[in-house]
C-alpha positions as a Python dict, from the first residue, in 0.01 Angstrom:
ca = {
    (1, 'X'): (0, 0, 0),
    (2, 'X'): (-363, 118, 15),
    (3, 'X'): (-404, 333, 327),
    (4, 'X'): (-118, 548, 461),
    (5, 'X'): (-200, 556, 831),
    (6, 'X'): (2, 407, 1115),
    (7, 'X'): (-14, 43, 1017),
    (8, 'X'): (17, 125, 653),
    (9, 'X'): (339, 314, 739),
    (10, 'X'): (484, 21, 936),
    (11, 'X'): (395, -230, 662),
    (12, 'X'): (543, -4, 387),
    (13, 'X'): (865, 24, 580),
    (14, 'X'): (885, -355, 617),
    (15, 'X'): (811, -406, 252),
    (16, 'X'): (1086, -175, 144),
    (17, 'X'): (1345, -368, 343),
    (18, 'X'): (1243, -703, 199),
    (19, 'X'): (1496, -825, -54),
    (20, 'X'): (1223, -924, -313),
    (21, 'X'): (1061, -583, -322),
    (22, 'X'): (1186, -323, -575),
    (23, 'X'): (884, -93, -608),
    (24, 'X'): (637, 40, -347),
    (25, 'X'): (344, 270, -434),
    (26, 'X'): (122, 416, -167),
    (27, 'X'): (-227, 567, -166),
    (28, 'X'): (-464, 740, 67),
    (29, 'X'): (-794, 911, 4),
    (30, 'X'): (-628, 1207, 182),
    (31, 'X'): (-353, 1275, -73),
    (32, 'X'): (-121, 1450, 172),
    (33, 'X'): (-108, 1138, 384),
    (34, 'X'): (15, 931, 85),
    (35, 'X'): (268, 1202, -8),
    (36, 'X'): (396, 1221, 353),
    (37, 'X'): (432, 839, 375),
    (38, 'X'): (605, 815, 43),
    (39, 'X'): (851, 1081, 156),
    (40, 'X'): (913, 921, 486),
    (41, 'X'): (982, 570, 364),
    (42, 'X'): (1116, 632, 16),
    (43, 'X'): (821, 490, -177),
    (44, 'X'): (846, 541, -555),
    (45, 'X'): (488, 644, -617),
    (46, 'X'): (201, 805, -427),
    (47, 'X'): (-155, 904, -512),
    (48, 'X'): (-498, 987, -365),
    (49, 'X'): (-658, 730, -597),
    (50, 'X'): (-649, 372, -459),
    (51, 'X'): (-725, 220, -793),
    (52, 'X'): (-443, 407, -958),
    (53, 'X'): (-184, 256, -727),
    (54, 'X'): (-342, -92, -745),
    (55, 'X'): (-337, -65, -1131),
    (56, 'X'): (29, 29, -1160),
    (57, 'X'): (215, -220, -1382),
    (58, 'X'): (499, -246, -1134),
    (59, 'X'): (256, -365, -862),
    (60, 'X'): (186, -735, -832),
    (61, 'X'): (77, -750, -470),
    (62, 'X'): (-146, -527, -257),
    (63, 'X'): (-172, -451, 116),
    (64, 'X'): (-498, -295, 227),
    (65, 'X'): (-458, -90, 547),
    (66, 'X'): (-756, 137, 532),
    (67, 'X'): (-1015, 196, 803),
    (68, 'X'): (-1218, -115, 872),
    (69, 'X'): (-1529, -12, 682),
    (70, 'X'): (-1334, 68, 367),
    (71, 'X'): (-1168, -271, 304),
    (72, 'X'): (-1399, -426, 41),
    (73, 'X'): (-1364, -189, -254),
    (74, 'X'): (-980, -209, -286),
    (75, 'X'): (-975, -579, -217),
    (76, 'X'): (-1225, -639, -500),
    (77, 'X'): (-1026, -406, -734),
    (78, 'X'): (-704, -597, -663),
    (79, 'X'): (-873, -931, -717),
    (80, 'X'): (-1022, -814, -1045),
    (81, 'X'): (-664, -724, -1157),
    (82, 'X'): (-525, -1065, -1041),
    (83, 'X'): (-311, -925, -760),
    (84, 'X'): (-297, -1109, -421),
    (85, 'X'): (-402, -909, -117),
    (86, 'X'): (-309, -883, 249),
    (87, 'X'): (-587, -694, 434),
    (88, 'X'): (-597, -584, 792),
    (89, 'X'): (-846, -752, 1024),
    (90, 'X'): (-1140, -778, 1028),
    (91, 'X'): (-1192, -879, 662),
    (92, 'X'): (-1505, -662, 661),
    (93, 'X'): (-1769, -533, 913),
    (94, 'X'): (-2055, -754, 780),
    (95, 'X'): (-2078, -1117, 688),
    (96, 'X'): (-2234, -1019, 357),
    (97, 'X'): (-1928, -816, 262),
    (98, 'X'): (-1696, -1097, 374),
    (99, 'X'): (-1890, -1338, 152),
    (100, 'X'): (-1842, -1104, -147),
    (101, 'X'): (-1473, -1100, -96),
    (102, 'X'): (-1460, -1481, -54),
    (103, 'X'): (-1667, -1537, -369),
    (104, 'X'): (-1444, -1304, -575),
    (105, 'X'): (-1127, -1459, -446),
    (106, 'X'): (-1233, -1820, -494),
    (107, 'X'): (-1384, -1759, -840),
    (108, 'X'): (-1076, -1588, -966),
    (109, 'X'): (-816, -1792, -784),
    (110, 'X'): (-652, -1477, -649),
    (111, 'X'): (-522, -1529, -292),
    (112, 'X'): (-642, -1309, -10),
    (113, 'X'): (-499, -1322, 349),
    (114, 'X'): (-618, -1140, 652),
    (115, 'X'): (-383, -975, 901),
    (116, 'X'): (-462, -1126, 1241),
    (117, 'X'): (-116, -1031, 1352),
    (118, 'X'): (-141, -1187, 1698),
    (119, 'X'): (-57, -1514, 1532),
    (120, 'X'): (285, -1362, 1461),
    (121, 'X'): (362, -1214, 1809),
    (122, 'X'): (684, -1388, 1899),
    (123, 'X'): (629, -1768, 1874),
    (124, 'X'): (383, -1801, 2157),
    (125, 'X'): (66, -1871, 1953),
    (126, 'X'): (243, -2093, 1698),
    (127, 'X'): (388, -2284, 1988),
    (128, 'X'): (40, -2323, 2133),
    (129, 'X'): (-80, -2456, 1797),
    (130, 'X'): (210, -2692, 1787),
    (131, 'X'): (128, -2845, 2127),
    (132, 'X'): (-224, -2925, 2005),
    (133, 'X'): (-88, -3064, 1679),
    (134, 'X'): (148, -3296, 1875),
    (135, 'X'): (-133, -3415, 2096),
    (136, 'X'): (22, -3289, 2419),
    (137, 'X'): (-298, -3119, 2527),
    (138, 'X'): (-513, -3426, 2465),
    (139, 'X'): (-868, -3306, 2389),
    (140, 'X'): (-899, -2929, 2443),
    (141, 'X'): (-1196, -2885, 2679),
    (142, 'X'): (-1185, -2514, 2778),
    (143, 'X'): (-1012, -2186, 2686),
    (144, 'X'): (-1014, -1850, 2857),
    (145, 'X'): (-892, -1533, 2680),
    (146, 'X'): (-895, -1193, 2848),
    (147, 'X'): (-791, -867, 2673),
    (148, 'X'): (-756, -523, 2840),
    (149, 'X'): (-661, -186, 2685),
    (150, 'X'): (-702, 174, 2784),
    (151, 'X'): (-993, 400, 2708),
    (152, 'X'): (-783, 632, 2487),
    (153, 'X'): (-740, 341, 2241),
    (154, 'X'): (-1112, 263, 2263),
    (155, 'X'): (-1212, 620, 2189),
    (156, 'X'): (-961, 643, 1897),
    (157, 'X'): (-1095, 326, 1742),
    (158, 'X'): (-1457, 431, 1774),
    (159, 'X'): (-1379, 777, 1644),
    (160, 'X'): (-1230, 616, 1328),
    (161, 'X'): (-1531, 388, 1277),
    (162, 'X'): (-1828, 349, 1510),
    (163, 'X'): (-1888, 0, 1394),
    (164, 'X'): (-1543, -101, 1495),
    (165, 'X'): (-1627, -180, 1857),
    (166, 'X'): (-1384, -329, 2100),
    (167, 'X'): (-1545, -670, 2040),
    (168, 'X'): (-1537, -657, 1659),
    (169, 'X'): (-1204, -473, 1632),
    (170, 'X'): (-993, -604, 1920),
    (171, 'X'): (-1140, -915, 2079),
    (172, 'X'): (-1152, -1042, 1721),
    (173, 'X'): (-775, -1121, 1751),
    (174, 'X'): (-831, -1371, 2028),
    (175, 'X'): (-1147, -1518, 1875),
    (176, 'X'): (-922, -1584, 1572),
    (177, 'X'): (-659, -1740, 1791),
    (178, 'X'): (-913, -1975, 1957),
    (179, 'X'): (-1083, -2058, 1625),
    (180, 'X'): (-739, -2139, 1477),
    (181, 'X'): (-628, -2345, 1774),
    (182, 'X'): (-958, -2540, 1759),
    (183, 'X'): (-940, -2583, 1384),
    (184, 'X'): (-1211, -2830, 1268),
    (185, 'X'): (-1452, -2725, 1538),
    (186, 'X'): (-1691, -2436, 1475),
    (187, 'X'): (-1865, -2192, 1716),
    (188, 'X'): (-2230, -2284, 1760),
    (189, 'X'): (-2367, -2096, 2059),
    (190, 'X'): (-2293, -1769, 2232),
    (191, 'X'): (-2397, -1618, 2565),
    (192, 'X'): (-2266, -1262, 2636),
    (193, 'X'): (-2323, -977, 2870),
    (194, 'X'): (-2176, -627, 2879),
    (195, 'X'): (-2189, -300, 3089),
    (196, 'X'): (-2160, 56, 2964),
    (197, 'X'): (-1963, 330, 3138),
    (198, 'X'): (-1691, 572, 3036),
    (199, 'X'): (-1702, 495, 2660),
    (200, 'X'): (-2074, 571, 2652),
    (201, 'X'): (-2007, 887, 2855),
    (202, 'X'): (-1758, 982, 2577),
    (203, 'X'): (-2039, 963, 2321),
    (204, 'X'): (-2009, 605, 2198),
    (205, 'X'): (-2292, 350, 2243),
    (206, 'X'): (-2062, 71, 2329),
    (207, 'X'): (-1985, -143, 2637),
    (208, 'X'): (-1691, -80, 2865),
    (209, 'X'): (-1672, -452, 2942),
    (210, 'X'): (-1798, -763, 2762),
    (211, 'X'): (-1793, -1125, 2883),
    (212, 'X'): (-1886, -1409, 2652),
    (213, 'X'): (-1912, -1780, 2661),
    (214, 'X'): (-1881, -1950, 2319),
    (215, 'X'): (-1954, -2322, 2276),
    (216, 'X'): (-1793, -2510, 1988),
    (217, 'X'): (-1923, -2794, 1779),
    (218, 'X'): (-1691, -3041, 1956),
    (219, 'X'): (-1809, -2933, 2299),
    (220, 'X'): (-1510, -2706, 2387),
    (221, 'X'): (-1619, -2401, 2586),
    (222, 'X'): (-1435, -2067, 2547),
    (223, 'X'): (-1465, -1769, 2773),
    (224, 'X'): (-1378, -1428, 2620),
    (225, 'X'): (-1337, -1096, 2808),
    (226, 'X'): (-1260, -759, 2662),
    (227, 'X'): (-1244, -406, 2812),
    (228, 'X'): (-1110, -94, 2634),
    (229, 'X'): (-1196, 129, 2932),
    (230, 'X'): (-897, 103, 3155),
    (231, 'X'): (-758, 443, 3270),
    (232, 'X'): (-610, 655, 2992),
    (233, 'X'): (-261, 635, 3134),
    (234, 'X'): (-262, 263, 3207),
    (235, 'X'): (99, 153, 3144),
    (236, 'X'): (30, -98, 2866),
    (237, 'X'): (74, 64, 2525),
    (238, 'X'): (-149, -203, 2366),
    (239, 'X'): (-313, -538, 2444),
    (240, 'X'): (-276, -674, 2797),
    (241, 'X'): (-372, -1040, 2770),
    (242, 'X'): (-410, -1360, 2980),
    (243, 'X'): (-479, -1680, 2792),
    (244, 'X'): (-541, -2023, 2947),
    (245, 'X'): (-611, -2352, 2764),
    (246, 'X'): (-725, -2673, 2942),
    (247, 'X'): (-710, -3016, 2789),
    (248, 'X'): (-756, -3375, 2907),
    (249, 'X'): (-371, -3417, 2906),
    (250, 'X'): (-239, -3073, 2991),
    (251, 'X'): (-277, -2703, 3053),
    (252, 'X'): (-117, -2413, 2867),
    (253, 'X'): (-96, -2060, 3008),
    (254, 'X'): (11, -1754, 2817),
    (255, 'X'): (86, -1447, 3033),
    (256, 'X'): (93, -1147, 2795),
    (257, 'X'): (32, -871, 3040),
    (258, 'X'): (392, -742, 2986),
    (259, 'X'): (452, -686, 3360),
    (260, 'X'): (793, -852, 3318),
    (261, 'X'): (956, -537, 3188),
    (262, 'X'): (848, -208, 3357),
    (263, 'X'): (998, 137, 3323),
    (264, 'X'): (916, 478, 3473),
    (265, 'X'): (1053, 788, 3315),
    (266, 'X'): (992, 1163, 3369),
    (267, 'X'): (1038, 1219, 3001),
    (268, 'X'): (742, 1012, 2891),
    (269, 'X'): (705, 726, 2646),
    (270, 'X'): (519, 790, 2311),
    (271, 'X'): (228, 559, 2213),
    (272, 'X'): (285, 364, 1889),
    (273, 'X'): (-83, 415, 1789),
    (274, 'X'): (-191, 747, 1942),
    (275, 'X'): (-5, 1059, 1830),
    (276, 'X'): (61, 1289, 2129),
    (277, 'X'): (-33, 1028, 2383),
    (278, 'X'): (239, 958, 2644),
    (279, 'X'): (272, 769, 2967),
    (280, 'X'): (544, 792, 3231),
    (281, 'X'): (514, 434, 3360),
    (282, 'X'): (521, 183, 3081),
    (283, 'X'): (515, -195, 3019),
    (284, 'X'): (786, -227, 2763),
    (285, 'X'): (720, -450, 2464),
    (286, 'X'): (340, -397, 2506),
    (287, 'X'): (271, -219, 2178),
    (288, 'X'): (11, -419, 1993),
    (289, 'X'): (170, -403, 1648),
    (290, 'X'): (522, -415, 1790),
    (291, 'X'): (780, -162, 1904),
    (292, 'X'): (1072, 45, 1770),
    (293, 'X'): (1419, -59, 1889),
    (294, 'X'): (1756, 61, 1756),
    (295, 'X'): (1604, 212, 1449),
    (296, 'X'): (1399, -86, 1346),
    (297, 'X'): (1039, -198, 1400),
    (298, 'X'): (1008, -536, 1573),
    (299, 'X'): (704, -745, 1657),
    (300, 'X'): (387, -889, 1522),
    (301, 'X'): (325, -660, 1225),
    (302, 'X'): (685, -682, 1107),
    (303, 'X'): (684, -1061, 1139),
    (304, 'X'): (355, -1097, 964),
    (305, 'X'): (443, -866, 672),
    (306, 'X'): (771, -1051, 612),
    (307, 'X'): (591, -1393, 631),
    (308, 'X'): (345, -1283, 372),
    (309, 'X'): (616, -1149, 133),
    (310, 'X'): (815, -1464, 182),
    (311, 'X'): (508, -1675, 104),
    (312, 'X'): (441, -1478, -221),
    (313, 'X'): (805, -1510, -336),
    (314, 'X'): (880, -1868, -232),
    (315, 'X'): (536, -2033, -211),
    (316, 'X'): (633, -2159, 141),
    (317, 'X'): (356, -2233, 389),
    (318, 'X'): (170, -1927, 532),
    (319, 'X'): (-2, -1907, 868),
    (320, 'X'): (-194, -1584, 786),
    (321, 'X'): (-576, -1622, 823),
    (322, 'X'): (-765, -1720, 511),
    (323, 'X'): (-1082, -1537, 412),
    (324, 'X'): (-1298, -1824, 536),
    (325, 'X'): (-1122, -1829, 870),
    (326, 'X'): (-1161, -1454, 889),
    (327, 'X'): (-1530, -1484, 805),
    (328, 'X'): (-1585, -1731, 1089),
    (329, 'X'): (-1411, -1498, 1331),
    (330, 'X'): (-1613, -1202, 1212),
    (331, 'X'): (-1944, -1398, 1253),
    (332, 'X'): (-1840, -1502, 1604),
    (333, 'X'): (-1762, -1145, 1712),
    (334, 'X'): (-2086, -1015, 1558),
    (335, 'X'): (-2262, -1294, 1750),
    (336, 'X'): (-2095, -1187, 2078),
    (337, 'X'): (-2196, -831, 2022),
    (338, 'X'): (-2558, -931, 1939),
    (339, 'X'): (-2575, -1152, 2242),
    (340, 'X'): (-2457, -872, 2470),
    (341, 'X'): (-2698, -618, 2318),
    (342, 'X'): (-3006, -843, 2331),
    (343, 'X'): (-2936, -1057, 2635),
    (344, 'X'): (-3038, -1360, 2421),
    (345, 'X'): (-2857, -1687, 2351),
    (346, 'X'): (-2727, -1661, 1995),
    (347, 'X'): (-2684, -1964, 1778),
    (348, 'X'): (-2447, -1975, 1477),
    (349, 'X'): (-2455, -1941, 1186),
    (350, 'X'): (-2629, -1606, 1213),
    (351, 'X'): (-2952, -1580, 1012),
    (352, 'X'): (-2931, -1426, 662),
}
């Protein structure tokens, strides 16, 4: 486990409960973080040197859960040592870095998968994919995906890495979903607009709201919306999403706003991502990575981690994003951001 933050902690716990895993080593450039994680989950080894844990002879698979801008180096180190990798999304913050990872993986034959964990939230997105595969939607003609989150999350993400904007770091999940559902079609044109407000006032040169229209090679049109500027105490603890897919033979609507299970408590509910952040009114089951219940962590990250480990052990099929899929998603989000910044129509692929 490279990276001992919140998601690294969740994945390490999941790994240690998997029946095939008998050794977990953790690392973090801040050595105390690795030591704390190892103590909390019972990992057998910890270090402040990422290469040291990757190189351990007991280690034959690697999860990279570092900050977004620090993905490439440990991925390349693991590939060089012949160890398959699961890396958090996005695969990198530039297309050039993504290409380096793809080249190394394909040249060596070492498998890399990218953690677009929305694919593993319940069955909703796999079920959507199934309806397309069975032809029940006919020809998909249009998709709308809207994502909201609160400004506390936006500020936390931007504080961690200023290049990890809400478009590149969060909307990327739903660009991945749409690209995956429309597999075989590729994004070719992007129009996008944004507006600055509270996030800029907090010191970050990033939009509060972005709207984008992406046209695909088969003519499908997708509308994407993201805002990470909702009030700090907004009841959702993670993504609040509405998704609609229109086809010549059907329509599919995914309501993922979490307003079906609401609680108010004077005692406060802790946030799964933000230490010290609490809300009194909460949409239960709205944590983006998942939620704790009865001593266990449930949800997208847990499902995805188990699916990857099952894949490594049994060679069964795997629905985690491939590096080339992740590259396409990265290029699309960078195109959305560029279109919003410049006001121009952006065509893909992006130049050089």
